Amino acid sequence: MRKTLSLGIALATLATATIPGTSQAEPPPRKDNLDWGACPADVSPGVPVPPGLQCATIDVPLDYRTPGGRTIEIAISRLPSTKPEQRRGILLTNPGGPSSGLGYPATLVAAKLPQSVRDAYDVIGFDPRGIGRSTPVSCELTAEQQRYGNIPPYARSAADVTKRAGEVQQIAAQCAASPTAGVMRHISTANTARDLDRIRAALGEPKASYLGASWGTHLGALFTTLFPERSDRVVLDSNLGAGGWDYPSERLWGQGVEDRFPDFAAYAAANHREYGLGRTPGQIKAKYFELAAKLDKKPVGELDGTIFRLLLFAYSYGPTQLAPLAQLWKAVDTDQPLPPIEGTAAVAKADGADNLVSGRYAMICNDSRWPTTVRAYQQKVAVDRVRYPLFGAAAANIQPCAFWADPTEPAVRITDEGPSNVLMVQNDRDPATPLAGAKALRKAFGDRAVMVTADQGGHGTYLFGRNQCANYPVTTFLTTGERPAHDYACSAAAAPQ
């Protein structure tokens, strides 16, 4: 999950109220009578499928403003508790992205989800609407259009922004003309949160607990905002800001990479004998600009300066990726054959990449309004190229959302209204969902939330971050309901980060 940039919306007034023309009424309760069966063979690529994992589908309204109209299919999975005497209910999960989450229960088990949590819940995975096996959409993207995934390329000048504007305008036009455009208009985080409530109802549960990461934090935030009395224990890990994956959030990637880079620079400098990139963090930073400029002038195969900068972002996600990043830099620096490339560049070539990239564009562009003039992006890129020189000129670059139709509904504003049932966990140096965004979400929730921060880098805290001080309150909250009384910070873990 972390290597695939699982990553994700300024939403306005809804809370527990009803959007005009949209029914927020609870679906009729019913006992779980879904047709559970074996999951697809590729449900969790590269991750063992735990015994007992089952899959099914449910139908949900395409447009919740007309709940009796067309329906779409949502693919769900279930890893049942084997301890009925200890079972509390269901734990809805989401890995972020937005990406397929049908196999996420398997990923959590592989990451050593505590047995106490597995005993307390049926762990539920699902593919968000439009993605994977949930009525998939497509913009019929070419391989070149998928090259950067959903991450904008680094813009070295205003001309680069203009060039990218032409490319993403074409992507937006293809999405609007796609055979799946009618479905695409209703792909949003708010509608996905409503789908979560339909999953809860289909499983016959009065409430649902939730564990979500990255974009999944915004999904969870909207779920507990729209359905405060039907959300039980909510854990949000690696948090987007209160607006979700919107343009301000995307620009924060520039700050996030600056926050995270010192961890890599310290690692590479400490291992100068092996990599030869510099003996001090300052020398490592200078080497970055030197190698990026080298590849701008003379790419090595498909690795040009743009992809090189993108890989700094991608390889910053996890602690185990610092060494491969240093190996890649060494190969570029010494003109040696490149090692295999992981992360976004690899994901863009994977099977289903068109659906993944298309579904993400639909989700983020339908969620909020983005600037609509090329000039606005040129101005922000110029500012962030100076303010965040490592990656800011990519993070501020233009997306297809600039040429997207307006959202079909008002946005949902996250507030402090509702039960105090939210636990946020967050790394101090997260490149994709920086601490600054998490603090904004924490402020929006007010007394509804408590936040635990960890002195570590990378994307992902619970289970994936190696900090037991941060892991403990999550497991405790999910299994006992006991939540920290106040925000607190965890010191650095003993394990290398």
Tab-separated table of C-alpha atoms in Angstrom:
chain	number	residue	atom	x	y	z
A	1	MET	CA	0.000	0.000	0.000
A	2	ARG	CA	2.663	2.473	0.959
A	3	LYS	CA	4.695	1.861	-2.200
A	4	THR	CA	1.722	2.519	-4.436
A	5	LEU	CA	1.041	5.997	-3.100
A	6	SER	CA	-1.948	5.111	-1.552
A	7	LEU	CA	-2.864	8.182	-1.177
A	8	GLY	CA	-6.403	10.760	-1.751
A	9	ILE	CA	-12.191	18.299	-0.600
A	10	ALA	CA	-13.506	21.264	0.710
A	11	LEU	CA	-17.019	20.124	1.514
A	12	ALA	CA	-19.694	22.570	2.793
A	13	THR	CA	-22.598	22.245	5.177
A	14	LEU	CA	-24.122	18.875	5.774
A	15	ALA	CA	-23.250	17.363	9.152
A	16	THR	CA	-26.388	15.396	9.973
A	17	ALA	CA	-28.620	17.568	7.800
A	18	THR	CA	-29.960	16.660	4.376
A	19	ILE	CA	-28.601	17.977	1.100
A	20	PRO	CA	-31.483	19.384	-0.955
A	21	GLY	CA	-32.854	16.544	-3.035
A	22	THR	CA	-30.826	13.885	-1.220
A	23	SER	CA	-32.297	11.362	1.193
A	24	GLN	CA	-30.132	10.751	4.231
A	25	ALA	CA	-32.661	8.335	5.730
A	26	GLU	CA	-31.236	5.093	7.043
A	27	PRO	CA	-31.837	2.155	4.683
A	28	PRO	CA	-34.246	-0.422	6.136
A	29	PRO	CA	-32.316	-2.581	8.621
A	30	ARG	CA	-31.957	-6.211	7.670
A	31	LYS	CA	-30.017	-9.239	8.683
A	32	ASP	CA	-26.908	-10.038	6.648
A	33	ASN	CA	-28.137	-12.273	3.862
A	34	LEU	CA	-25.459	-11.500	1.307
A	35	ASP	CA	-24.195	-14.167	-1.038
A	36	TRP	CA	-20.730	-14.587	0.424
A	37	GLY	CA	-18.249	-16.667	-1.540
A	38	ALA	CA	-14.580	-17.067	-2.366
A	39	CYS	CA	-12.712	-13.887	-3.237
A	40	PRO	CA	-11.077	-13.408	-6.653
A	41	ALA	CA	-7.676	-15.052	-6.962
A	42	ASP	CA	-5.974	-11.657	-7.340
A	43	VAL	CA	-7.775	-9.998	-4.434
A	44	SER	CA	-4.497	-9.128	-2.662
A	45	PRO	CA	-1.553	-9.230	-5.119
A	46	GLY	CA	1.687	-10.132	-3.357
A	47	VAL	CA	-0.044	-10.580	0.007
A	48	PRO	CA	-1.208	-13.970	1.362
A	49	VAL	CA	-4.973	-14.357	1.571
A	50	PRO	CA	-5.857	-15.151	5.190
A	51	PRO	CA	-8.101	-18.153	5.825
A	52	GLY	CA	-11.739	-17.186	6.011
A	53	LEU	CA	-11.670	-14.122	3.750
A	54	GLN	CA	-14.972	-13.902	1.862
A	55	CYS	CA	-16.303	-11.620	-0.860
A	56	ALA	CA	-19.734	-10.417	-1.962
A	57	THR	CA	-21.401	-7.467	-3.671
A	58	ILE	CA	-24.156	-5.053	-2.730
A	59	ASP	CA	-26.160	-2.609	-4.838
A	60	VAL	CA	-26.218	1.082	-3.920
A	61	PRO	CA	-27.818	4.133	-5.547
A	62	LEU	CA	-25.707	5.750	-8.243
A	63	ASP	CA	-27.173	9.123	-7.259
A	64	TYR	CA	-28.291	9.400	-3.653
A	65	ARG	CA	-30.544	12.313	-4.600
A	66	THR	CA	-32.683	9.732	-6.420
A	67	PRO	CA	-32.287	6.656	-4.218
A	68	GLY	CA	-34.897	4.723	-6.191
A	69	GLY	CA	-33.070	5.209	-9.487
A	70	ARG	CA	-30.144	3.464	-11.119
A	71	THR	CA	-27.921	1.345	-8.890
A	72	ILE	CA	-24.282	0.371	-9.105
A	73	GLU	CA	-22.429	-2.561	-7.602
A	74	ILE	CA	-19.961	-2.311	-4.714
A	75	ALA	CA	-17.541	-5.185	-4.100
A	76	ILE	CA	-16.932	-5.958	-0.425
A	77	SER	CA	-14.870	-8.468	1.544
A	78	ARG	CA	-15.131	-9.828	5.059
A	79	LEU	CA	-12.677	-11.476	7.415
A	80	PRO	CA	-15.040	-12.708	10.144
A	81	SER	CA	-14.188	-12.780	13.808
A	82	THR	CA	-13.813	-16.331	15.049
A	83	LYS	CA	-14.665	-15.347	18.614
A	84	PRO	CA	-18.407	-14.619	18.732
A	85	GLU	CA	-18.254	-14.054	22.475
A	86	GLN	CA	-15.719	-11.249	21.949
A	87	ARG	CA	-17.118	-9.802	18.719
A	88	ARG	CA	-18.226	-6.153	18.957
A	89	GLY	CA	-19.323	-5.585	15.347
A	90	ILE	CA	-17.756	-4.632	12.023
A	91	LEU	CA	-14.614	-2.653	11.266
A	92	LEU	CA	-14.834	-0.913	7.902
A	93	THR	CA	-11.352	-0.374	6.472
A	94	ASN	CA	-9.794	1.649	3.674
A	95	PRO	CA	-6.133	1.838	2.550
A	96	GLY	CA	-6.350	5.279	0.944
A	97	GLY	CA	-5.571	6.081	-2.646
A	98	PRO	CA	-8.431	6.105	-3.497
A	99	SER	CA	-7.538	2.564	-4.515
A	100	SER	CA	-8.986	-0.908	-4.410
A	101	GLY	CA	-9.481	-1.988	-0.810
A	102	LEU	CA	-11.078	-5.377	-1.386
A	103	GLY	CA	-7.880	-7.116	-0.276
A	104	TYR	CA	-6.998	-4.641	2.466
A	105	PRO	CA	-8.002	-7.022	5.290
A	106	ALA	CA	-5.260	-9.337	3.988
A	107	THR	CA	-2.773	-6.449	4.034
A	108	LEU	CA	-3.703	-5.612	7.620
A	109	VAL	CA	-3.245	-9.229	8.679
A	110	ALA	CA	0.158	-9.317	6.959
A	111	ALA	CA	1.051	-6.113	8.837
A	112	LYS	CA	0.218	-7.949	12.081
A	113	LEU	CA	-3.150	-6.483	12.927
A	114	PRO	CA	-3.465	-7.577	16.573
A	115	GLN	CA	-5.500	-10.707	17.178
A	116	SER	CA	-7.505	-8.797	19.758
A	117	VAL	CA	-8.771	-6.489	16.987
A	118	ARG	CA	-9.525	-9.439	14.694
A	119	ASP	CA	-11.467	-11.101	17.516
A	120	ALA	CA	-13.479	-7.949	18.204
A	121	TYR	CA	-14.576	-7.300	14.622
A	122	ASP	CA	-15.452	-8.694	11.271
A	123	VAL	CA	-12.843	-6.788	9.242
A	124	ILE	CA	-14.491	-5.371	6.118
A	125	GLY	CA	-12.753	-4.309	2.914
A	126	PHE	CA	-14.287	-2.797	-0.220
A	127	ASP	CA	-13.513	-1.206	-3.557
A	128	PRO	CA	-14.698	2.429	-3.667
A	129	ARG	CA	-17.289	3.198	-6.303
A	130	GLY	CA	-15.761	3.466	-9.768
A	131	ILE	CA	-12.576	1.630	-8.815
A	132	GLY	CA	-11.532	-2.012	-9.072
A	133	ARG	CA	-14.575	-4.281	-9.051
A	134	SER	CA	-17.054	-1.604	-7.968
A	135	THR	CA	-18.625	-0.546	-11.288
A	136	PRO	CA	-15.254	0.555	-12.705
A	137	VAL	CA	-14.877	3.704	-14.780
A	138	SER	CA	-12.406	4.611	-17.493
A	139	CYS	CA	-11.244	7.768	-19.241
A	140	GLU	CA	-9.603	5.524	-21.871
A	141	LEU	CA	-6.202	6.941	-21.013
A	142	THR	CA	-3.156	6.214	-23.118
A	143	ALA	CA	0.056	4.896	-21.602
A	144	GLU	CA	1.568	8.372	-21.866
A	145	GLN	CA	-1.416	9.925	-20.067
A	146	GLN	CA	-0.910	7.453	-17.230
A	147	ARG	CA	2.836	8.078	-17.009
A	148	TYR	CA	2.765	10.107	-13.795
A	149	GLY	CA	-0.277	8.478	-12.267
A	150	ASN	CA	-2.267	11.227	-10.543
A	151	ILE	CA	0.821	13.188	-9.476
A	152	PRO	CA	1.571	16.268	-11.618
A	153	PRO	CA	5.017	16.490	-13.249
A	154	TYR	CA	7.603	18.969	-11.973
A	155	ALA	CA	7.225	22.309	-13.773
A	156	ARG	CA	10.534	24.056	-14.352
A	157	SER	CA	8.889	27.110	-15.923
A	158	ALA	CA	5.560	28.742	-16.751
A	159	ALA	CA	5.842	27.112	-20.186
A	160	ASP	CA	5.857	23.689	-18.521
A	161	VAL	CA	2.567	24.560	-16.794
A	162	THR	CA	1.081	25.629	-20.117
A	163	LYS	CA	2.197	22.381	-21.733
A	164	ARG	CA	0.721	20.323	-18.915
A	165	ALA	CA	-2.514	22.325	-19.117
A	166	GLY	CA	-3.014	21.140	-22.675
A	167	GLU	CA	-2.409	17.550	-21.626
A	168	VAL	CA	-4.805	17.554	-18.680
A	169	GLN	CA	-7.479	19.435	-20.620
A	170	GLN	CA	-7.451	16.520	-23.043
A	171	ILE	CA	-7.709	14.067	-20.125
A	172	ALA	CA	-10.706	15.949	-18.743
A	173	ALA	CA	-12.359	15.915	-22.177
A	174	GLN	CA	-11.813	12.158	-22.489
A	175	CYS	CA	-13.340	11.580	-19.057
A	176	ALA	CA	-16.388	13.677	-19.971
A	177	ALA	CA	-16.846	11.755	-23.247
A	178	SER	CA	-16.176	8.310	-21.781
A	179	PRO	CA	-18.852	5.594	-21.978
A	180	THR	CA	-18.677	5.585	-18.166
A	181	ALA	CA	-19.096	9.368	-17.830
A	182	GLY	CA	-22.602	8.965	-16.408
A	183	VAL	CA	-21.200	6.963	-13.507
A	184	MET	CA	-18.148	9.174	-13.183
A	185	ARG	CA	-20.230	12.247	-12.359
A	186	HIS	CA	-21.380	10.565	-9.134
A	187	ILE	CA	-18.004	9.348	-7.896
A	188	SER	CA	-17.204	11.423	-4.823
A	189	THR	CA	-15.962	10.904	-1.313
A	190	ALA	CA	-19.335	11.917	0.100
A	191	ASN	CA	-21.139	9.314	-2.003
A	192	THR	CA	-18.530	6.730	-1.024
A	193	ALA	CA	-19.230	7.562	2.630
A	194	ARG	CA	-22.908	6.947	1.933
A	195	ASP	CA	-21.910	3.621	0.382
A	196	LEU	CA	-20.199	2.765	3.679
A	197	ASP	CA	-23.465	3.280	5.485
A	198	ARG	CA	-25.207	1.027	2.974
A	199	ILE	CA	-22.565	-1.647	3.629
A	200	ARG	CA	-23.229	-1.288	7.361
A	201	ALA	CA	-26.962	-1.674	6.816
A	202	ALA	CA	-26.527	-4.641	4.465
A	203	LEU	CA	-24.511	-6.386	7.170
A	204	GLY	CA	-27.313	-5.833	9.668
A	205	GLU	CA	-25.252	-3.702	12.039
A	206	PRO	CA	-26.621	-0.689	13.948
A	207	LYS	CA	-23.167	0.929	13.965
A	208	ALA	CA	-19.808	0.508	12.240
A	209	SER	CA	-16.279	1.195	13.432
A	210	TYR	CA	-13.751	2.457	10.916
A	211	LEU	CA	-9.995	2.300	10.232
A	212	GLY	CA	-8.766	4.346	7.274
A	213	ALA	CA	-5.455	5.749	6.045
A	214	SER	CA	-4.446	8.617	3.751
A	215	TRP	CA	-7.417	9.519	1.481
A	216	GLY	CA	-9.280	7.041	3.675
A	217	THR	CA	-9.047	9.566	6.523
A	218	HIS	CA	-11.197	11.974	4.557
A	219	LEU	CA	-13.603	9.171	3.757
A	220	GLY	CA	-13.813	8.295	7.455
A	221	ALA	CA	-14.175	11.945	8.423
A	222	LEU	CA	-17.143	12.291	6.072
A	223	PHE	CA	-18.664	9.002	7.215
A	224	THR	CA	-18.699	10.073	10.852
A	225	THR	CA	-19.854	13.587	9.875
A	226	LEU	CA	-22.747	12.373	7.734
A	227	PHE	CA	-23.674	9.511	10.067
A	228	PRO	CA	-22.455	10.491	13.554
A	229	GLU	CA	-24.843	8.196	15.412
A	230	ARG	CA	-24.106	5.222	13.162
A	231	SER	CA	-20.310	5.492	13.417
A	232	ASP	CA	-18.780	3.700	16.399
A	233	ARG	CA	-14.992	3.912	16.918
A	234	VAL	CA	-13.241	5.879	14.164
A	235	VAL	CA	-9.470	5.740	13.594
A	236	LEU	CA	-7.894	8.060	11.025
A	237	ASP	CA	-4.251	7.373	10.125
A	238	SER	CA	-2.060	9.798	8.095
A	239	ASN	CA	-4.547	12.570	7.729
A	240	LEU	CA	-5.608	14.816	4.903
A	241	GLY	CA	-6.766	18.295	5.814
A	242	ALA	CA	-10.382	19.171	6.451
A	243	GLY	CA	-10.937	19.677	2.719
A	244	GLY	CA	-9.658	16.245	1.695
A	245	TRP	CA	-7.633	15.883	-1.503
A	246	ASP	CA	-8.166	19.392	-2.860
A	247	TYR	CA	-5.701	21.841	-4.397
A	248	PRO	CA	-4.461	23.263	-1.066
A	249	SER	CA	-3.891	19.699	0.163
A	250	GLU	CA	-2.011	18.769	-2.993
A	251	ARG	CA	0.246	21.808	-2.639
A	252	LEU	CA	1.152	20.546	0.841
A	253	TRP	CA	3.140	17.743	-0.829
A	254	GLY	CA	5.857	20.321	-1.389
A	255	GLN	CA	6.091	20.928	2.346
A	256	GLY	CA	5.776	17.209	3.071
A	257	VAL	CA	8.795	16.307	0.956
A	258	GLU	CA	10.818	19.066	2.630
A	259	ASP	CA	9.756	17.676	6.034
A	260	ARG	CA	10.733	14.129	5.099
A	261	PHE	CA	13.955	14.747	3.140
A	262	PRO	CA	16.221	15.232	6.185
A	263	ASP	CA	15.591	11.578	7.135
A	264	PHE	CA	16.906	10.423	3.771
A	265	ALA	CA	19.759	12.929	3.779
A	266	ALA	CA	20.905	11.743	7.207
A	267	TYR	CA	20.730	8.112	6.062
A	268	ALA	CA	22.647	8.704	2.828
A	269	ALA	CA	25.300	10.826	4.568
A	270	ALA	CA	25.784	8.215	7.290
A	271	ASN	CA	26.343	5.631	4.550
A	272	HIS	CA	28.611	7.694	2.311
A	273	ARG	CA	31.093	4.826	2.104
A	274	GLU	CA	28.421	2.718	0.366
A	275	TYR	CA	26.654	5.307	-1.796
A	276	GLY	CA	29.205	8.109	-2.301
A	277	LEU	CA	26.544	10.799	-2.418
A	278	GLY	CA	27.951	13.130	0.233
A	279	ARG	CA	29.175	13.187	3.802
A	280	THR	CA	26.715	15.755	5.137
A	281	PRO	CA	22.974	16.318	4.700
A	282	GLY	CA	23.767	19.552	2.900
A	283	GLN	CA	25.863	17.681	0.369
A	284	ILE	CA	23.075	15.150	-0.144
A	285	LYS	CA	20.614	17.940	-0.901
A	286	ALA	CA	23.013	19.511	-3.372
A	287	LYS	CA	23.423	16.108	-5.024
A	288	TYR	CA	19.650	15.921	-5.547
A	289	PHE	CA	19.602	19.107	-7.594
A	290	GLU	CA	22.725	18.025	-9.467
A	291	LEU	CA	21.244	14.662	-10.473
A	292	ALA	CA	17.855	16.139	-11.390
A	293	ALA	CA	19.561	18.663	-13.676
A	294	LYS	CA	21.685	15.887	-15.189
A	295	LEU	CA	18.587	13.867	-16.058
A	296	ASP	CA	16.771	16.940	-17.374
A	297	LYS	CA	19.526	17.224	-19.979
A	298	LYS	CA	20.095	13.539	-20.651
A	299	PRO	CA	17.508	10.986	-19.488
A	300	VAL	CA	18.553	7.413	-18.788
A	301	GLY	CA	15.969	5.281	-20.540
A	302	GLU	CA	12.574	6.352	-19.149
A	303	LEU	CA	14.176	8.059	-16.155
A	304	ASP	CA	14.206	11.777	-16.769
A	305	GLY	CA	14.392	14.664	-14.315
A	306	THR	CA	10.622	14.678	-13.836
A	307	ILE	CA	10.401	11.000	-12.905
A	308	PHE	CA	13.532	11.350	-10.746
A	309	ARG	CA	11.816	14.063	-8.696
A	310	LEU	CA	8.617	12.035	-8.547
A	311	LEU	CA	10.545	9.057	-7.177
A	312	LEU	CA	11.852	11.173	-4.298
A	313	PHE	CA	8.199	11.624	-3.321
A	314	ALA	CA	7.312	7.959	-3.883
A	315	TYR	CA	10.322	6.483	-2.080
A	316	SER	CA	9.749	8.747	0.922
A	317	TYR	CA	6.673	6.772	1.938
A	318	GLY	CA	8.281	4.005	3.971
A	319	PRO	CA	11.430	3.402	6.039
A	320	THR	CA	12.509	0.459	3.885
A	321	GLN	CA	12.595	2.597	0.747
A	322	LEU	CA	15.461	4.871	1.784
A	323	ALA	CA	18.097	2.330	0.797
A	324	PRO	CA	16.612	1.652	-2.673
A	325	LEU	CA	16.384	5.405	-3.242
A	326	ALA	CA	20.051	5.826	-2.368
A	327	GLN	CA	20.937	2.943	-4.705
A	328	LEU	CA	19.040	4.635	-7.515
A	329	TRP	CA	20.856	7.914	-6.910
A	330	LYS	CA	24.186	6.113	-6.885
A	331	ALA	CA	23.432	4.471	-10.227
A	332	VAL	CA	22.518	7.816	-11.803
A	333	ASP	CA	25.557	9.521	-10.268
A	334	THR	CA	28.015	6.867	-11.482
A	335	ASP	CA	26.345	6.118	-14.833
A	336	GLN	CA	25.648	2.526	-13.849
A	337	PRO	CA	22.606	0.401	-14.855
A	338	LEU	CA	19.498	1.453	-12.955
A	339	PRO	CA	17.980	-0.828	-10.321
A	340	PRO	CA	14.294	-1.791	-10.643
A	341	ILE	CA	12.049	1.191	-10.025
A	342	GLU	CA	9.196	0.934	-7.529
A	343	GLY	CA	6.384	3.248	-6.583
A	344	THR	CA	4.306	5.527	-8.805
A	345	ALA	CA	6.220	4.948	-12.029
A	346	ALA	CA	5.642	1.214	-11.716
A	347	VAL	CA	2.005	1.590	-10.695
A	348	ALA	CA	1.248	3.679	-13.787
A	349	LYS	CA	2.185	0.659	-15.929
A	350	ALA	CA	0.339	-1.955	-13.905
A	351	ASP	CA	-2.783	-3.773	-15.014
A	352	GLY	CA	-5.821	-1.647	-14.245
A	353	ALA	CA	-3.850	1.596	-14.211
A	354	ASP	CA	-6.359	3.328	-16.494
A	355	ASN	CA	-9.189	2.543	-14.082
A	356	LEU	CA	-7.141	3.544	-11.035
A	357	VAL	CA	-5.995	6.875	-12.486
A	358	SER	CA	-9.416	7.625	-13.988
A	359	GLY	CA	-11.245	6.769	-10.774
A	360	ARG	CA	-8.957	8.983	-8.732
A	361	TYR	CA	-9.428	11.934	-11.075
A	362	ALA	CA	-13.195	11.512	-10.828
A	363	MET	CA	-13.085	11.349	-7.029
A	364	ILE	CA	-10.894	14.390	-6.436
A	365	CYS	CA	-12.314	16.559	-9.215
A	366	ASN	CA	-15.924	15.903	-8.195
A	367	ASP	CA	-15.160	16.618	-4.548
A	368	SER	CA	-14.186	20.279	-4.777
A	369	ARG	CA	-13.622	23.203	-7.108
A	370	TRP	CA	-10.060	23.768	-8.282
A	371	PRO	CA	-8.568	26.936	-9.825
A	372	THR	CA	-9.693	27.196	-13.441
A	373	THR	CA	-7.063	29.437	-15.066
A	374	VAL	CA	-3.618	28.376	-16.215
A	375	ARG	CA	-2.249	31.641	-14.868
A	376	ALA	CA	-3.316	30.740	-11.324
A	377	TYR	CA	-1.282	27.532	-11.455
A	378	GLN	CA	1.694	29.302	-12.991
A	379	GLN	CA	1.704	31.748	-10.090
A	380	LYS	CA	1.474	29.022	-7.438
A	381	VAL	CA	4.176	26.947	-9.142
A	382	ALA	CA	6.515	29.960	-9.188
A	383	VAL	CA	5.952	30.507	-5.461
A	384	ASP	CA	6.322	26.874	-4.443
A	385	ARG	CA	9.371	26.265	-6.643
A	386	VAL	CA	11.166	28.723	-4.367
A	387	ARG	CA	9.451	27.887	-1.086
A	388	TYR	CA	9.686	24.091	-1.490
A	389	PRO	CA	12.446	23.553	-4.066
A	390	LEU	CA	12.555	19.768	-3.784
A	391	PHE	CA	9.043	19.072	-5.050
A	392	GLY	CA	6.884	22.196	-4.787
A	393	ALA	CA	6.814	22.867	-8.528
A	394	ALA	CA	5.226	19.464	-9.051
A	395	ALA	CA	2.747	19.664	-6.173
A	396	ALA	CA	1.386	23.019	-7.358
A	397	ASN	CA	1.115	22.050	-11.030
A	398	ILE	CA	-2.184	21.843	-12.900
A	399	GLN	CA	-4.560	18.863	-12.802
A	400	PRO	CA	-7.545	17.833	-14.983
A	401	CYS	CA	-9.762	19.240	-12.212
A	402	ALA	CA	-9.099	22.700	-13.677
A	403	PHE	CA	-11.245	21.693	-16.667
A	404	TRP	CA	-13.813	19.522	-14.841
A	405	ALA	CA	-17.529	20.144	-14.533
A	406	ASP	CA	-18.670	21.636	-11.236
A	407	PRO	CA	-19.419	19.197	-8.392
A	408	THR	CA	-22.954	17.812	-8.391
A	409	GLU	CA	-23.610	18.726	-4.745
A	410	PRO	CA	-22.453	21.160	-2.074
A	411	ALA	CA	-19.482	20.129	0.019
A	412	VAL	CA	-19.686	18.641	3.504
A	413	ARG	CA	-18.070	20.739	6.211
A	414	ILE	CA	-16.386	18.762	8.977
A	415	THR	CA	-17.314	20.209	12.370
A	416	ASP	CA	-17.190	19.400	16.078
A	417	GLU	CA	-20.837	18.284	16.086
A	418	GLY	CA	-21.246	14.641	17.070
A	419	PRO	CA	-19.847	12.103	19.531
A	420	SER	CA	-16.232	12.189	20.680
A	421	ASN	CA	-15.348	8.994	18.839
A	422	VAL	CA	-12.421	9.938	16.573
A	423	LEU	CA	-8.768	8.997	17.155
A	424	MET	CA	-6.214	10.476	14.756
A	425	VAL	CA	-2.653	9.165	14.438
A	426	GLN	CA	-0.034	10.981	12.413
A	427	ASN	CA	3.687	10.966	11.629
A	428	ASP	CA	5.572	14.223	12.098
A	429	ARG	CA	7.298	13.913	8.703
A	430	ASP	CA	4.790	12.500	6.240
A	431	PRO	CA	5.437	13.454	2.591
A	432	ALA	CA	1.915	12.764	1.299
A	433	THR	CA	-0.291	13.885	4.181
A	434	PRO	CA	1.878	16.365	6.068
A	435	LEU	CA	1.369	17.230	9.718
A	436	ALA	CA	0.066	20.664	8.743
A	437	GLY	CA	-2.981	19.090	7.103
A	438	ALA	CA	-3.589	16.783	10.047
A	439	LYS	CA	-3.582	19.746	12.408
A	440	ALA	CA	-6.219	21.460	10.270
A	441	LEU	CA	-8.468	18.384	10.413
A	442	ARG	CA	-7.892	18.076	14.154
A	443	LYS	CA	-8.991	21.677	14.597
A	444	ALA	CA	-12.124	21.120	12.502
A	445	PHE	CA	-13.160	18.135	14.641
A	446	GLY	CA	-12.680	20.025	17.887
A	447	ASP	CA	-13.635	17.915	20.908
A	448	ARG	CA	-14.734	15.058	18.680
A	449	ALA	CA	-11.109	14.016	18.110
A	450	VAL	CA	-7.845	13.310	19.877
A	451	MET	CA	-4.586	13.185	17.918
A	452	VAL	CA	-1.423	11.169	18.646
A	453	THR	CA	1.675	12.206	16.710
A	454	ALA	CA	4.821	10.133	16.210
A	455	ASP	CA	8.377	11.427	15.783
A	456	GLN	CA	9.021	9.484	12.590
A	457	GLY	CA	8.951	9.916	8.839
A	458	GLY	CA	6.979	8.206	6.134
A	459	HIS	CA	3.359	7.642	5.215
A	460	GLY	CA	1.411	5.432	7.600
A	461	THR	CA	1.504	5.264	11.385
A	462	TYR	CA	-0.546	2.377	12.778
A	463	LEU	CA	1.121	-1.015	12.109
A	464	PHE	CA	3.257	0.402	9.279
A	465	GLY	CA	5.207	3.008	11.239
A	466	ARG	CA	7.109	0.889	13.809
A	467	ASN	CA	6.280	3.158	16.729
A	468	GLN	CA	4.668	1.186	19.539
A	469	CYS	CA	3.779	4.351	21.425
A	470	ALA	CA	1.528	5.312	18.494
A	471	ASN	CA	0.264	1.776	17.838
A	472	TYR	CA	-0.865	1.157	21.402
A	473	PRO	CA	-3.663	3.764	21.663
A	474	VAL	CA	-5.187	2.605	18.362
A	475	THR	CA	-5.398	-1.035	19.422
A	476	THR	CA	-6.659	-0.022	22.852
A	477	PHE	CA	-9.342	2.258	21.426
A	478	LEU	CA	-10.583	-0.313	18.909
A	479	THR	CA	-10.744	-3.117	21.455
A	480	THR	CA	-11.851	-1.343	24.639
A	481	GLY	CA	-13.192	2.044	23.577
A	482	GLU	CA	-10.667	3.780	25.840
A	483	ARG	CA	-9.226	6.800	24.048
A	484	PRO	CA	-6.436	9.108	25.227
A	485	ALA	CA	-7.788	11.966	27.295
A	486	HIS	CA	-5.818	14.526	25.301
A	487	ASP	CA	-3.451	14.922	22.357
A	488	TYR	CA	0.100	13.749	22.916
A	489	ALA	CA	3.345	13.126	21.031
A	490	CYS	CA	5.403	9.937	20.840
A	491	SER	CA	9.190	10.115	20.714
A	492	ALA	CA	11.177	8.430	17.976
A	493	ALA	CA	11.076	4.633	17.937
A	494	ALA	CA	14.255	2.614	18.414
A	495	ALA	CA	13.880	1.032	14.959
A	496	PRO	CA	15.489	2.956	12.057
A	497	GLN	CA	13.092	5.239	10.230
